């Protein structure tokens, strides 16, 4: 019987975070296995990546269901059938119902391209640029019933430069998503995550030296 943490990865797009997770498992950094990769869109590059790696894949199209509840139920059935312990949203562009969230309590992770609670929702990078912040970043969190909300597992800050556009900022943030997402899943796989009063506690949390986060070179 498999004992490593079973992941169900939900994608809607290019799946670079999925790839980072696959790579982390392959190089022995992340003690987990991907049980199934599910997409709510046909023809996603994420599904192609999964197939290329020989992972089980499913496409579940919302248009084939009468209601959100039925669509979510179909997802839940697949995740359960495949023995999923932890649901990993990796660019999954769809809100999940209360019932779905309750079916995997504190077991659904999401990655978002901003330092939540700033800039939830679509276009997080555009929101950051328009607000004029000088620091943005990536957040991995457990989901609750609100959009882009729930206990934060980890965050990583990146600078925002005056000549950034959505594309440059997106790429800078995405690079960090690929670092912190596998790490967060590893914390779950190693049983090091506890939830206390709605907040995440990481057991034996590694420390970095106190640092001021600022653009690397002021001249
Ligand atoms: C990422 O920026 C993630 O934060 C957001 O959607 C994007 C997905 O990218 N939720 P990918 O499909 O993993 O390449």
mmCIF file of C-alpha atoms and ligand atoms in Angstrom:
data_model
loop_
_atom_site.group_PDB
_atom_site.id
_atom_site.type_symbol
_atom_site.label_atom_id
_atom_site.label_comp_id
_atom_site.label_asym_id
_atom_site.label_seq_id
_atom_site.Cartn_x
_atom_site.Cartn_y
_atom_site.Cartn_z
ATOM 1 C CA UNK A 1 0.000 0.000 0.000
ATOM 2 C CA UNK A 2 1.267 3.481 -0.905
ATOM 3 C CA UNK A 3 2.153 5.509 2.144
ATOM 4 C CA UNK A 4 3.380 8.796 0.647
ATOM 5 C CA UNK A 5 1.008 11.748 0.501
ATOM 6 C CA UNK A 6 -1.368 11.422 -2.467
ATOM 7 C CA UNK A 7 -1.861 14.615 -4.447
ATOM 8 C CA UNK A 8 -4.729 15.569 -6.710
ATOM 9 C CA UNK A 9 -3.597 18.497 -8.848
ATOM 10 C CA UNK A 10 -6.235 20.727 -10.458
ATOM 11 C CA UNK A 11 -5.154 22.857 -13.428
ATOM 12 C CA UNK A 12 -6.735 25.167 -15.985
ATOM 13 C CA UNK A 13 -3.728 26.430 -17.890
ATOM 14 C CA UNK A 14 -0.069 26.020 -18.682
ATOM 15 C CA UNK A 15 0.728 24.005 -15.556
ATOM 16 C CA UNK A 16 4.174 25.376 -14.742
ATOM 17 C CA UNK A 17 3.426 24.909 -11.047
ATOM 18 C CA UNK A 18 2.376 21.327 -11.779
ATOM 19 C CA UNK A 19 5.722 20.880 -13.517
ATOM 20 C CA UNK A 20 7.584 22.276 -10.499
ATOM 21 C CA UNK A 21 5.775 19.736 -8.297
ATOM 22 C CA UNK A 22 6.516 16.856 -10.693
ATOM 23 C CA UNK A 23 10.196 17.876 -10.801
ATOM 24 C CA UNK A 24 10.387 18.144 -6.998
ATOM 25 C CA UNK A 25 8.972 14.613 -6.639
ATOM 26 C CA UNK A 26 11.305 13.243 -9.307
ATOM 27 C CA UNK A 27 14.406 14.650 -7.704
ATOM 28 C CA UNK A 28 13.425 13.172 -4.342
ATOM 29 C CA UNK A 29 12.821 16.526 -2.639
ATOM 30 C CA UNK A 30 9.076 16.050 -2.224
ATOM 31 C CA UNK A 31 7.917 12.769 -0.643
ATOM 32 C CA UNK A 32 4.550 12.636 -2.391
ATOM 33 C CA UNK A 33 2.880 11.027 -5.386
ATOM 34 C CA UNK A 34 0.504 12.591 -7.885
ATOM 35 C CA UNK A 35 -2.610 10.394 -7.991
ATOM 36 C CA UNK A 36 -4.444 12.371 -10.659
ATOM 37 C CA UNK A 37 -4.283 15.651 -12.605
ATOM 38 C CA UNK A 38 -7.677 17.143 -13.403
ATOM 39 C CA UNK A 39 -8.462 20.040 -15.724
ATOM 40 C CA UNK A 40 -11.724 21.934 -16.177
ATOM 41 C CA UNK A 41 -10.690 22.836 -19.727
ATOM 42 C CA UNK A 42 -9.879 20.721 -22.715
ATOM 43 C CA UNK A 43 -6.518 21.141 -24.428
ATOM 44 C CA UNK A 44 -4.587 22.588 -21.520
ATOM 45 C CA UNK A 45 -0.840 22.413 -21.576
ATOM 46 C CA UNK A 46 -1.023 21.250 -17.954
ATOM 47 C CA UNK A 47 -2.737 18.028 -19.044
ATOM 48 C CA UNK A 48 -0.128 17.525 -21.785
ATOM 49 C CA UNK A 49 2.651 17.842 -19.207
ATOM 50 C CA UNK A 50 0.934 15.296 -16.955
ATOM 51 C CA UNK A 51 0.458 12.818 -19.815
ATOM 52 C CA UNK A 52 4.079 13.244 -20.855
ATOM 53 C CA UNK A 53 5.056 12.163 -17.336
ATOM 54 C CA UNK A 54 2.686 9.185 -17.430
ATOM 55 C CA UNK A 55 0.327 10.580 -14.786
ATOM 56 C CA UNK A 56 -3.399 9.753 -14.736
ATOM 57 C CA UNK A 57 -5.397 12.681 -16.157
ATOM 58 C CA UNK A 58 -9.050 13.648 -16.352
ATOM 59 C CA UNK A 59 -10.836 16.511 -18.067
ATOM 60 C CA UNK A 60 -14.094 17.549 -16.412
ATOM 61 C CA UNK A 61 -15.935 20.232 -18.360
ATOM 62 C CA UNK A 62 -18.351 22.453 -16.409
ATOM 63 C CA UNK A 63 -20.592 22.672 -19.485
ATOM 64 C CA UNK A 64 -21.397 18.991 -19.093
ATOM 65 C CA UNK A 65 -23.105 19.580 -15.743
ATOM 66 C CA UNK A 66 -26.377 21.260 -14.864
ATOM 67 C CA UNK A 67 -25.062 22.985 -11.765
ATOM 68 C CA UNK A 68 -21.901 23.968 -9.928
ATOM 69 C CA UNK A 69 -22.796 21.451 -7.236
ATOM 70 C CA UNK A 70 -22.877 18.601 -9.755
ATOM 71 C CA UNK A 71 -19.560 19.668 -11.279
ATOM 72 C CA UNK A 72 -17.932 19.882 -7.855
ATOM 73 C CA UNK A 73 -19.384 16.493 -6.975
ATOM 74 C CA UNK A 74 -17.842 14.952 -10.062
ATOM 75 C CA UNK A 75 -14.471 16.400 -9.039
ATOM 76 C CA UNK A 76 -14.869 15.059 -5.515
ATOM 77 C CA UNK A 77 -15.749 11.600 -6.786
ATOM 78 C CA UNK A 78 -12.612 11.518 -8.967
ATOM 79 C CA UNK A 79 -10.361 12.755 -6.178
ATOM 80 C CA UNK A 80 -11.745 10.155 -3.784
ATOM 81 C CA UNK A 81 -11.539 7.342 -6.351
ATOM 82 C CA UNK A 82 -7.872 8.166 -6.926
ATOM 83 C CA UNK A 83 -7.009 8.126 -3.221
ATOM 84 C CA UNK A 84 -6.140 11.810 -2.961
ATOM 85 C CA UNK A 85 -5.063 13.105 0.465
ATOM 86 C CA UNK A 86 -4.229 16.702 -0.472
ATOM 87 C CA UNK A 87 -5.852 18.775 -3.228
ATOM 88 C CA UNK A 88 -3.418 21.123 -4.965
ATOM 89 C CA UNK A 89 -4.896 23.964 -7.008
ATOM 90 C CA UNK A 90 -2.273 24.912 -9.574
ATOM 91 C CA UNK A 91 -3.712 27.700 -11.681
ATOM 92 C CA UNK A 92 -7.225 26.258 -11.354
ATOM 93 C CA UNK A 93 -9.472 29.083 -12.523
ATOM 94 C CA UNK A 94 -12.719 28.153 -10.861
ATOM 95 C CA UNK A 95 -14.310 28.842 -7.503
ATOM 96 C CA UNK A 96 -15.061 25.726 -5.490
ATOM 97 C CA UNK A 97 -18.260 25.343 -3.489
ATOM 98 C CA UNK A 98 -18.614 25.239 0.278
ATOM 99 C CA UNK A 99 -19.363 21.503 0.090
ATOM 100 C CA UNK A 100 -16.142 20.879 -1.838
ATOM 101 C CA UNK A 101 -14.095 22.842 0.702
ATOM 102 C CA UNK A 102 -15.707 20.930 3.568
ATOM 103 C CA UNK A 103 -15.000 17.576 1.919
ATOM 104 C CA UNK A 104 -11.224 18.203 2.279
ATOM 105 C CA UNK A 105 -10.959 20.285 5.467
ATOM 106 C CA UNK A 106 -7.573 22.062 5.649
ATOM 107 C CA UNK A 107 -6.482 19.840 2.768
ATOM 108 C CA UNK A 108 -6.855 22.144 -0.258
ATOM 109 C CA UNK A 109 -3.891 24.324 -1.205
ATOM 110 C CA UNK A 110 -3.842 27.226 -3.630
ATOM 111 C CA UNK A 111 -1.103 29.445 -5.020
ATOM 112 C CA UNK A 112 -1.819 33.092 -5.775
ATOM 113 C CA UNK A 113 0.432 35.658 -7.479
ATOM 114 C CA UNK A 114 0.358 38.363 -4.788
ATOM 115 C CA UNK A 115 1.072 38.800 -1.121
ATOM 116 C CA UNK A 116 -2.414 38.028 0.171
ATOM 117 C CA UNK A 117 -4.530 39.566 1.603
ATOM 118 C CA UNK A 118 -3.454 42.180 -0.959
ATOM 119 C CA UNK A 119 -4.791 41.793 -4.496
ATOM 120 C CA UNK A 120 -7.070 38.741 -4.391
ATOM 121 C CA UNK A 121 -8.972 37.746 -7.506
ATOM 122 C CA UNK A 122 -8.091 37.983 -11.161
ATOM 123 C CA UNK A 123 -5.249 40.151 -12.471
ATOM 124 C CA UNK A 124 -3.273 40.235 -9.210
ATOM 125 C CA UNK A 125 -0.141 41.455 -11.003
ATOM 126 C CA UNK A 126 -2.071 44.230 -12.781
ATOM 127 C CA UNK A 127 -3.641 45.246 -9.471
ATOM 128 C CA UNK A 128 -0.167 45.430 -7.902
ATOM 129 C CA UNK A 129 1.201 47.565 -10.752
ATOM 130 C CA UNK A 130 -1.790 49.900 -10.663
ATOM 131 C CA UNK A 131 -1.556 50.362 -6.906
ATOM 132 C CA UNK A 132 2.116 51.367 -7.113
ATOM 133 C CA UNK A 133 3.403 48.891 -4.509
ATOM 134 C CA UNK A 134 7.175 48.306 -4.581
ATOM 135 C CA UNK A 135 6.978 44.776 -3.228
ATOM 136 C CA UNK A 136 4.647 42.020 -4.333
ATOM 137 C CA UNK A 137 5.043 38.253 -4.358
ATOM 138 C CA UNK A 138 3.447 34.849 -4.147
ATOM 139 C CA UNK A 139 1.261 33.199 -1.515
ATOM 140 C CA UNK A 140 0.461 29.559 -0.868
ATOM 141 C CA UNK A 141 -2.586 29.118 1.350
ATOM 142 C CA UNK A 142 -5.239 26.666 2.400
ATOM 143 C CA UNK A 143 -8.561 27.622 0.939
ATOM 144 C CA UNK A 144 -11.721 28.436 2.811
ATOM 145 C CA UNK A 145 -15.091 29.542 1.500
ATOM 146 C CA UNK A 146 -13.881 33.003 0.397
ATOM 147 C CA UNK A 147 -11.950 33.589 -2.805
ATOM 148 C CA UNK A 148 -8.139 33.618 -2.423
ATOM 149 C CA UNK A 149 -8.535 33.422 1.329
ATOM 150 C CA UNK A 150 -7.593 31.017 4.118
ATOM 151 C CA UNK A 151 -4.636 30.132 6.366
ATOM 152 C CA UNK A 152 -1.335 31.142 4.751
ATOM 153 C CA UNK A 153 1.347 28.452 4.548
ATOM 154 C CA UNK A 154 4.127 30.489 2.960
ATOM 155 C CA UNK A 155 4.823 33.677 1.067
ATOM 156 C CA UNK A 156 7.692 35.030 -0.944
ATOM 157 C CA UNK A 157 8.296 38.688 -1.744
ATOM 158 C CA UNK A 158 9.654 40.070 -4.998
ATOM 159 C CA UNK A 159 10.455 43.666 -5.934
ATOM 160 C CA UNK A 160 8.220 45.631 -8.298
ATOM 161 C CA UNK A 161 10.182 47.996 -10.564
ATOM 162 C CA UNK A 162 8.882 51.170 -12.213
ATOM 163 C CA UNK A 163 9.466 49.750 -15.663
ATOM 164 C CA UNK A 164 7.712 46.456 -14.949
ATOM 165 C CA UNK A 165 4.756 45.405 -17.010
ATOM 166 C CA UNK A 166 2.352 42.561 -16.266
ATOM 167 C CA UNK A 167 4.556 40.139 -18.129
ATOM 168 C CA UNK A 168 7.824 40.898 -16.318
ATOM 169 C CA UNK A 169 6.152 40.931 -12.910
ATOM 170 C CA UNK A 170 4.242 37.722 -13.657
ATOM 171 C CA UNK A 171 7.469 35.943 -14.597
ATOM 172 C CA UNK A 172 9.318 37.187 -11.503
ATOM 173 C CA UNK A 173 6.495 36.017 -9.221
ATOM 174 C CA UNK A 174 5.999 32.697 -11.026
ATOM 175 C CA UNK A 175 9.642 31.802 -10.466
ATOM 176 C CA UNK A 176 9.061 32.103 -6.722
ATOM 177 C CA UNK A 177 5.773 30.176 -6.890
ATOM 178 C CA UNK A 178 7.775 27.286 -8.307
ATOM 179 C CA UNK A 179 10.073 27.407 -5.247
ATOM 180 C CA UNK A 180 7.546 27.793 -2.464
ATOM 181 C CA UNK A 181 4.737 25.527 -3.714
ATOM 182 C CA UNK A 182 6.776 22.287 -3.587
ATOM 183 C CA UNK A 183 8.148 23.356 -0.197
ATOM 184 C CA UNK A 184 4.640 23.887 1.214
ATOM 185 C CA UNK A 185 3.467 20.497 -0.056
ATOM 186 C CA UNK A 186 6.592 18.950 1.454
ATOM 187 C CA UNK A 187 5.574 20.401 4.843
ATOM 188 C CA UNK A 188 2.247 18.554 4.545
ATOM 189 C CA UNK A 189 3.932 15.379 3.309
ATOM 190 C CA UNK A 190 6.243 15.431 6.316
ATOM 191 C CA UNK A 191 3.332 16.007 8.703
ATOM 192 C CA UNK A 192 4.740 19.364 9.807
ATOM 193 C CA UNK A 193 1.609 21.494 9.324
ATOM 194 C CA UNK A 194 -0.809 22.231 12.135
ATOM 195 C CA UNK A 195 -3.685 24.692 12.155
ATOM 196 C CA UNK A 196 -4.048 26.669 15.379
ATOM 197 C CA UNK A 197 -6.818 29.246 15.666
ATOM 198 C CA UNK A 198 -7.123 29.477 11.901
ATOM 199 C CA UNK A 199 -3.396 29.982 11.355
ATOM 200 C CA UNK A 200 -0.761 27.636 10.010
ATOM 201 C CA UNK A 201 1.984 26.463 12.326
ATOM 202 C CA UNK A 202 4.990 24.751 10.704
ATOM 203 C CA UNK A 203 6.781 22.359 13.040
ATOM 204 C CA UNK A 204 10.562 22.835 13.100
ATOM 205 C CA UNK A 205 10.135 25.807 10.815
ATOM 206 C CA UNK A 206 13.433 26.666 9.153
ATOM 207 C CA UNK A 207 14.680 30.200 9.827
ATOM 208 C CA UNK A 208 16.526 32.569 7.544
ATOM 209 C CA UNK A 209 18.764 35.261 9.005
ATOM 210 C CA UNK A 210 16.831 38.475 9.670
ATOM 211 C CA UNK A 211 16.870 40.372 6.420
ATOM 212 C CA UNK A 212 15.613 43.561 4.886
ATOM 213 C CA UNK A 213 13.897 42.729 1.635
ATOM 214 C CA UNK A 214 14.774 45.402 -0.872
ATOM 215 C CA UNK A 215 15.853 45.674 -4.479
ATOM 216 C CA UNK A 216 19.287 44.130 -4.606
ATOM 217 C CA UNK A 217 21.286 47.024 -5.963
ATOM 218 C CA UNK A 218 20.737 50.671 -5.116
ATOM 219 C CA UNK A 219 23.254 52.870 -6.919
HETATM 220 C C1 LIG B 1 -0.043 31.194 -11.321
HETATM 221 O O1 LIG B 1 0.416 32.518 -11.393
HETATM 222 C C2 LIG B 1 -0.876 31.026 -10.070
HETATM 223 O O2 LIG B 1 -0.458 31.854 -9.022
HETATM 224 C C3 LIG B 1 -2.237 31.426 -10.523
HETATM 225 O O3 LIG B 1 -2.329 30.941 -11.855
HETATM 226 C C4 LIG B 1 -1.026 30.858 -12.413
HETATM 227 C C5 LIG B 1 -0.909 29.451 -12.908
HETATM 228 O O4 LIG B 1 0.255 29.204 -13.605
HETATM 229 N N1 LIG B 1 -3.237 30.905 -9.632
HETATM 230 P P1 LIG B 1 0.623 27.733 -14.097
HETATM 231 O O5 LIG B 1 -0.607 27.164 -14.810
HETATM 232 O O6 LIG B 1 1.030 26.919 -12.926
HETATM 233 O O7 LIG B 1 1.731 27.948 -15.085
#
